[in-house]
Amino acid sequence: MKNILETIHQSFEKELADLVCRKVKHQDYCQDIIQEVYLKILLNQSKIEKADNISAYLTRLTTNAVVDYYRRKSTSSIINETPPEISNEPDESTDSTYQLADCCLRSFIDSLPEIYRNAIIMVELDALKIKDYAKATNITLTNAKARVQRARKMLREVILQCCNYEFDSYGNIVSCKKNEVRSCCK
């Protein structure tokens, strides 16, 4: 059992480390991924022994580990990556702003004309693909894309007319005046 792991470590250590570190520039993450690769090697010893080309098998295994790293990285939220000295608990003003936005969103959507309201509800809230929305409403894909785009634009205009938002340099909402939001909600 140990022989194949030692053999792989001696024969392919540098090649696997170079492959990972070329794709992941951060040294600590590189080492973490290499550890995952060796764990996968340990768990898949029988498959590796049966492989026709061990080098190709290990290269694929390592590349998959790097892809998994980037998938995890892209799906992790910024909130989960905040430094420990910053609290993840929202303050009361932020929490109430989100509650106001949530309660008002439905009234904003309801204020849209029916075809655009249905487009937003089906695509954004029900998470239906635009292609499936086009089939369900019996329109072309091009028309469905245009309708959803118009609906998004109309919803944005309704929201921005009602509320006084401040945005950061990335386009994220930083603040919203509560009094104006309350007066818009039905």
PDB file of C-alpha atoms in Angstrom:
ATOM      1  CA  MET A   1       0.000   0.000   0.000  1.00  0.00           C
ATOM      2  CA  LYS A   2       2.729   2.449   0.913  1.00  0.00           C
ATOM      3  CA  ASN A   3       4.939   1.409  -1.985  1.00  0.00           C
ATOM      4  CA  ILE A   4       2.815   2.910  -4.751  1.00  0.00           C
ATOM      5  CA  LEU A   5       2.341   6.171  -2.831  1.00  0.00           C
ATOM      6  CA  GLU A   6       6.076   6.437  -2.170  1.00  0.00           C
ATOM      7  CA  THR A   7       6.838   5.589  -5.802  1.00  0.00           C
ATOM      8  CA  ILE A   8       4.445   8.251  -7.071  1.00  0.00           C
ATOM      9  CA  HIS A   9       5.795  10.770  -4.588  1.00  0.00           C
ATOM     10  CA  GLN A  10       9.389  10.122  -5.638  1.00  0.00           C
ATOM     11  CA  SER A  11       8.679   9.964  -9.373  1.00  0.00           C
ATOM     12  CA  PHE A  12       6.062  12.668  -9.847  1.00  0.00           C
ATOM     13  CA  GLU A  13       6.380  15.046  -6.883  1.00  0.00           C
ATOM     14  CA  LYS A  14       8.030  17.896  -8.776  1.00  0.00           C
ATOM     15  CA  GLU A  15       5.869  17.467 -11.889  1.00  0.00           C
ATOM     16  CA  LEU A  16       2.613  17.560  -9.903  1.00  0.00           C
ATOM     17  CA  ALA A  17       3.732  20.494  -7.743  1.00  0.00           C
ATOM     18  CA  ASP A  18       4.790  22.467 -10.836  1.00  0.00           C
ATOM     19  CA  LEU A  19       1.465  21.738 -12.518  1.00  0.00           C
ATOM     20  CA  VAL A  20      -0.519  23.012  -9.527  1.00  0.00           C
ATOM     21  CA  CYS A  21       1.674  26.023  -8.757  1.00  0.00           C
ATOM     22  CA  ARG A  22       1.630  27.199 -12.401  1.00  0.00           C
ATOM     23  CA  LYS A  23      -2.149  27.412 -12.243  1.00  0.00           C
ATOM     24  CA  VAL A  24      -2.513  28.634  -8.650  1.00  0.00           C
ATOM     25  CA  LYS A  25      -0.177  31.496  -7.851  1.00  0.00           C
ATOM     26  CA  HIS A  26      -0.697  31.576  -4.074  1.00  0.00           C
ATOM     27  CA  GLN A  27       1.851  29.303  -2.393  1.00  0.00           C
ATOM     28  CA  ASP A  28      -0.390  28.282   0.535  1.00  0.00           C
ATOM     29  CA  TYR A  29      -3.279  27.323  -1.741  1.00  0.00           C
ATOM     30  CA  CYS A  30      -0.839  25.498  -3.990  1.00  0.00           C
ATOM     31  CA  GLN A  31       0.321  23.372  -1.062  1.00  0.00           C
ATOM     32  CA  ASP A  32      -3.291  22.729   0.025  1.00  0.00           C
ATOM     33  CA  ILE A  33      -4.187  21.475  -3.442  1.00  0.00           C
ATOM     34  CA  ILE A  34      -1.105  19.246  -3.552  1.00  0.00           C
ATOM     35  CA  GLN A  35      -2.234  17.741  -0.231  1.00  0.00           C
ATOM     36  CA  GLU A  36      -5.669  17.076  -1.773  1.00  0.00           C
ATOM     37  CA  VAL A  37      -3.996  15.437  -4.766  1.00  0.00           C
ATOM     38  CA  TYR A  38      -2.048  13.060  -2.526  1.00  0.00           C
ATOM     39  CA  LEU A  39      -5.210  12.268  -0.592  1.00  0.00           C
ATOM     40  CA  LYS A  40      -6.957  11.423  -3.880  1.00  0.00           C
ATOM     41  CA  ILE A  41      -3.972   9.301  -4.878  1.00  0.00           C
ATOM     42  CA  LEU A  42      -4.221   7.440  -1.592  1.00  0.00           C
ATOM     43  CA  LEU A  43      -7.959   6.881  -2.046  1.00  0.00           C
ATOM     44  CA  ASN A  44      -7.616   5.779  -5.688  1.00  0.00           C
ATOM     45  CA  GLN A  45      -4.573   3.519  -5.467  1.00  0.00           C
ATOM     46  CA  SER A  46      -6.305   0.577  -7.097  1.00  0.00           C
ATOM     47  CA  LYS A  47      -7.340   2.673 -10.095  1.00  0.00           C
ATOM     48  CA  ILE A  48      -3.853   4.116 -10.442  1.00  0.00           C
ATOM     49  CA  GLU A  49      -2.290   0.646 -10.384  1.00  0.00           C
ATOM     50  CA  LYS A  50      -4.623  -0.434 -13.208  1.00  0.00           C
ATOM     51  CA  ALA A  51      -4.026   2.702 -15.308  1.00  0.00           C
ATOM     52  CA  ASP A  52      -2.211   2.252 -18.626  1.00  0.00           C
ATOM     53  CA  ASN A  53      -0.442   5.614 -18.319  1.00  0.00           C
ATOM     54  CA  ILE A  54       0.109   6.590 -14.683  1.00  0.00           C
ATOM     55  CA  SER A  55       1.551   9.976 -15.617  1.00  0.00           C
ATOM     56  CA  ALA A  56      -1.546  10.919 -17.628  1.00  0.00           C
ATOM     57  CA  TYR A  57      -3.831   9.669 -14.863  1.00  0.00           C
ATOM     58  CA  LEU A  58      -2.007  11.751 -12.248  1.00  0.00           C
ATOM     59  CA  THR A  59      -2.009  14.807 -14.507  1.00  0.00           C
ATOM     60  CA  ARG A  60      -5.779  14.512 -14.967  1.00  0.00           C
ATOM     61  CA  LEU A  61      -6.300  13.960 -11.230  1.00  0.00           C
ATOM     62  CA  THR A  62      -4.185  17.039 -10.442  1.00  0.00           C
ATOM     63  CA  THR A  63      -5.888  19.207 -13.060  1.00  0.00           C
ATOM     64  CA  ASN A  64      -9.272  18.192 -11.662  1.00  0.00           C
ATOM     65  CA  ALA A  65      -8.118  19.179  -8.164  1.00  0.00           C
ATOM     66  CA  VAL A  66      -7.142  22.637  -9.466  1.00  0.00           C
ATOM     67  CA  VAL A  67     -10.508  22.997 -11.232  1.00  0.00           C
ATOM     68  CA  ASP A  68     -12.264  21.986  -7.991  1.00  0.00           C
ATOM     69  CA  TYR A  69     -10.281  24.667  -6.146  1.00  0.00           C
ATOM     70  CA  TYR A  70     -11.416  27.370  -8.587  1.00  0.00           C
ATOM     71  CA  ARG A  71     -15.027  26.153  -8.414  1.00  0.00           C
ATOM     72  CA  ARG A  72     -14.982  26.350  -4.632  1.00  0.00           C
ATOM     73  CA  LYS A  73     -13.357  29.758  -4.809  1.00  0.00           C
ATOM     74  CA  SER A  74     -15.941  31.117  -7.279  1.00  0.00           C
ATOM     75  CA  THR A  75     -18.905  29.834  -5.273  1.00  0.00           C
ATOM     76  CA  SER A  76     -17.688  31.016  -1.893  1.00  0.00           C
ATOM     77  CA  SER A  77     -19.186  34.336  -0.947  1.00  0.00           C
ATOM     78  CA  ILE A  78     -17.220  37.365   0.108  1.00  0.00           C
ATOM     79  CA  ILE A  79     -19.073  37.338   3.424  1.00  0.00           C
ATOM     80  CA  ASN A  80     -17.556  33.955   4.291  1.00  0.00           C
ATOM     81  CA  GLU A  81     -14.070  35.241   3.535  1.00  0.00           C
ATOM     82  CA  THR A  82     -14.166  38.273   5.860  1.00  0.00           C
ATOM     83  CA  PRO A  83     -11.270  38.553   8.280  1.00  0.00           C
ATOM     84  CA  PRO A  84     -11.989  37.232  11.770  1.00  0.00           C
ATOM     85  CA  GLU A  85     -11.880  40.712  13.356  1.00  0.00           C
ATOM     86  CA  ILE A  86     -14.885  41.806  11.258  1.00  0.00           C
ATOM     87  CA  SER A  87     -18.233  40.574  12.514  1.00  0.00           C
ATOM     88  CA  ASN A  88     -20.425  38.653  10.078  1.00  0.00           C
ATOM     89  CA  GLU A  89     -23.551  39.716  11.953  1.00  0.00           C
ATOM     90  CA  PRO A  90     -25.406  42.463  10.085  1.00  0.00           C
ATOM     91  CA  ASP A  91     -26.160  45.605  12.006  1.00  0.00           C
ATOM     92  CA  GLU A  92     -29.800  46.502  12.576  1.00  0.00           C
ATOM     93  CA  SER A  93     -29.904  49.266   9.953  1.00  0.00           C
ATOM     94  CA  THR A  94     -28.584  46.995   7.206  1.00  0.00           C
ATOM     95  CA  ASP A  95     -30.956  44.226   8.218  1.00  0.00           C
ATOM     96  CA  SER A  96     -33.986  46.526   8.183  1.00  0.00           C
ATOM     97  CA  THR A  97     -32.976  47.913   4.769  1.00  0.00           C
ATOM     98  CA  TYR A  98     -32.931  44.378   3.361  1.00  0.00           C
ATOM     99  CA  GLN A  99     -36.315  43.639   4.936  1.00  0.00           C
ATOM    100  CA  LEU A 100     -37.737  46.800   3.375  1.00  0.00           C
ATOM    101  CA  ALA A 101     -36.294  45.912   0.000  1.00  0.00           C
ATOM    102  CA  ASP A 102     -37.706  42.386   0.249  1.00  0.00           C
ATOM    103  CA  CYS A 103     -41.181  43.582   1.174  1.00  0.00           C
ATOM    104  CA  CYS A 104     -41.201  46.189  -1.593  1.00  0.00           C
ATOM    105  CA  LEU A 105     -39.801  44.060  -4.380  1.00  0.00           C
ATOM    106  CA  ARG A 106     -43.039  42.215  -4.948  1.00  0.00           C
ATOM    107  CA  SER A 107     -45.014  45.463  -5.201  1.00  0.00           C
ATOM    108  CA  PHE A 108     -42.431  46.797  -7.665  1.00  0.00           C
ATOM    109  CA  ILE A 109     -42.782  43.654  -9.791  1.00  0.00           C
ATOM    110  CA  ASP A 110     -46.577  43.833  -9.581  1.00  0.00           C
ATOM    111  CA  SER A 111     -46.484  47.397 -10.938  1.00  0.00           C
ATOM    112  CA  LEU A 112     -44.994  46.172 -14.250  1.00  0.00           C
ATOM    113  CA  PRO A 113     -47.199  45.411 -17.277  1.00  0.00           C
ATOM    114  CA  GLU A 114     -48.352  41.779 -17.266  1.00  0.00           C
ATOM    115  CA  ILE A 115     -46.025  40.392 -19.964  1.00  0.00           C
ATOM    116  CA  TYR A 116     -42.967  41.921 -18.277  1.00  0.00           C
ATOM    117  CA  ARG A 117     -44.169  40.957 -14.799  1.00  0.00           C
ATOM    118  CA  ASN A 118     -44.536  37.334 -15.948  1.00  0.00           C
ATOM    119  CA  ALA A 119     -41.102  37.438 -17.590  1.00  0.00           C
ATOM    120  CA  ILE A 120     -39.422  38.630 -14.376  1.00  0.00           C
ATOM    121  CA  ILE A 121     -41.308  36.178 -12.194  1.00  0.00           C
ATOM    122  CA  MET A 122     -40.636  33.173 -14.410  1.00  0.00           C
ATOM    123  CA  VAL A 123     -36.968  33.910 -15.203  1.00  0.00           C
ATOM    124  CA  GLU A 124     -35.706  35.627 -12.057  1.00  0.00           C
ATOM    125  CA  LEU A 125     -37.877  34.324  -9.232  1.00  0.00           C
ATOM    126  CA  ASP A 126     -38.761  30.860 -10.551  1.00  0.00           C
ATOM    127  CA  ALA A 127     -35.237  30.456 -12.022  1.00  0.00           C
ATOM    128  CA  LEU A 128     -36.549  29.313 -15.389  1.00  0.00           C
ATOM    129  CA  LYS A 129     -34.031  29.451 -18.223  1.00  0.00           C
ATOM    130  CA  ILE A 130     -34.846  32.003 -20.900  1.00  0.00           C
ATOM    131  CA  LYS A 131     -35.025  29.202 -23.456  1.00  0.00           C
ATOM    132  CA  ASP A 132     -37.652  27.427 -21.345  1.00  0.00           C
ATOM    133  CA  TYR A 133     -39.498  30.710 -20.789  1.00  0.00           C
ATOM    134  CA  ALA A 134     -39.638  31.184 -24.577  1.00  0.00           C
ATOM    135  CA  LYS A 135     -41.149  27.714 -25.017  1.00  0.00           C
ATOM    136  CA  ALA A 136     -43.635  28.224 -22.182  1.00  0.00           C
ATOM    137  CA  THR A 137     -44.873  31.518 -23.619  1.00  0.00           C
ATOM    138  CA  ASN A 138     -44.662  30.330 -27.218  1.00  0.00           C
ATOM    139  CA  ILE A 139     -42.349  33.123 -28.411  1.00  0.00           C
ATOM    140  CA  THR A 140     -38.955  33.035 -30.101  1.00  0.00           C
ATOM    141  CA  LEU A 141     -35.777  32.915 -28.051  1.00  0.00           C
ATOM    142  CA  THR A 142     -34.767  36.341 -29.377  1.00  0.00           C
ATOM    143  CA  ASN A 143     -38.092  37.840 -28.309  1.00  0.00           C
ATOM    144  CA  ALA A 144     -37.839  36.156 -24.911  1.00  0.00           C
ATOM    145  CA  LYS A 145     -34.363  37.600 -24.323  1.00  0.00           C
ATOM    146  CA  ALA A 146     -35.540  41.076 -25.346  1.00  0.00           C
ATOM    147  CA  ARG A 147     -38.637  40.833 -23.145  1.00  0.00           C
ATOM    148  CA  VAL A 148     -36.647  39.759 -20.091  1.00  0.00           C
ATOM    149  CA  GLN A 149     -34.100  42.505 -20.727  1.00  0.00           C
ATOM    150  CA  ARG A 150     -36.876  45.125 -21.018  1.00  0.00           C
ATOM    151  CA  ALA A 151     -38.533  43.773 -17.880  1.00  0.00           C
ATOM    152  CA  ARG A 152     -35.270  44.059 -15.926  1.00  0.00           C
ATOM    153  CA  LYS A 153     -34.785  47.605 -17.176  1.00  0.00           C
ATOM    154  CA  MET A 154     -38.356  48.565 -16.261  1.00  0.00           C
ATOM    155  CA  LEU A 155     -38.016  47.030 -12.792  1.00  0.00           C
ATOM    156  CA  ARG A 156     -34.746  48.869 -12.237  1.00  0.00           C
ATOM    157  CA  GLU A 157     -36.373  52.180 -13.236  1.00  0.00           C
ATOM    158  CA  VAL A 158     -39.317  51.607 -10.880  1.00  0.00           C
ATOM    159  CA  ILE A 159     -36.992  50.818  -8.000  1.00  0.00           C
ATOM    160  CA  LEU A 160     -34.685  53.778  -8.679  1.00  0.00           C
ATOM    161  CA  GLN A 161     -37.635  56.202  -9.006  1.00  0.00           C
ATOM    162  CA  CYS A 162     -38.999  55.120  -5.667  1.00  0.00           C
ATOM    163  CA  CYS A 163     -35.869  54.940  -3.581  1.00  0.00           C
ATOM    164  CA  ASN A 164     -32.762  57.015  -3.103  1.00  0.00           C
ATOM    165  CA  TYR A 165     -29.926  54.521  -3.357  1.00  0.00           C
ATOM    166  CA  GLU A 166     -26.207  55.066  -2.967  1.00  0.00           C
ATOM    167  CA  PHE A 167     -23.890  52.744  -4.908  1.00  0.00           C
ATOM    168  CA  ASP A 168     -20.240  51.850  -4.437  1.00  0.00           C
ATOM    169  CA  SER A 169     -17.716  51.814  -7.283  1.00  0.00           C
ATOM    170  CA  TYR A 170     -18.754  48.225  -8.152  1.00  0.00           C
ATOM    171  CA  GLY A 171     -22.446  49.050  -8.508  1.00  0.00           C
ATOM    172  CA  ASN A 172     -23.449  47.413  -5.219  1.00  0.00           C
ATOM    173  CA  ILE A 173     -26.085  49.151  -3.090  1.00  0.00           C
ATOM    174  CA  VAL A 174     -24.451  50.838  -0.124  1.00  0.00           C
ATOM    175  CA  SER A 175     -27.474  52.565   1.407  1.00  0.00           C
ATOM    176  CA  CYS A 176     -31.144  53.292   0.875  1.00  0.00           C
ATOM    177  CA  LYS A 177     -33.209  55.975   2.594  1.00  0.00           C
ATOM    178  CA  LYS A 178     -35.876  54.096   4.565  1.00  0.00           C
ATOM    179  CA  ASN A 179     -38.599  56.767   4.511  1.00  0.00           C
ATOM    180  CA  GLU A 180     -38.739  56.830   0.723  1.00  0.00           C
ATOM    181  CA  VAL A 181     -38.815  53.020   0.542  1.00  0.00           C
ATOM    182  CA  ARG A 182     -41.751  52.804   2.980  1.00  0.00           C
ATOM    183  CA  SER A 183     -43.779  55.308   1.004  1.00  0.00           C
ATOM    184  CA  CYS A 184     -43.386  53.240  -2.182  1.00  0.00           C
ATOM    185  CA  CYS A 185     -44.455  49.926  -0.732  1.00  0.00           C
ATOM    186  CA  LYS A 186     -48.105  49.077  -1.150  1.00  0.00           C
TER     187      LYS A 186
END
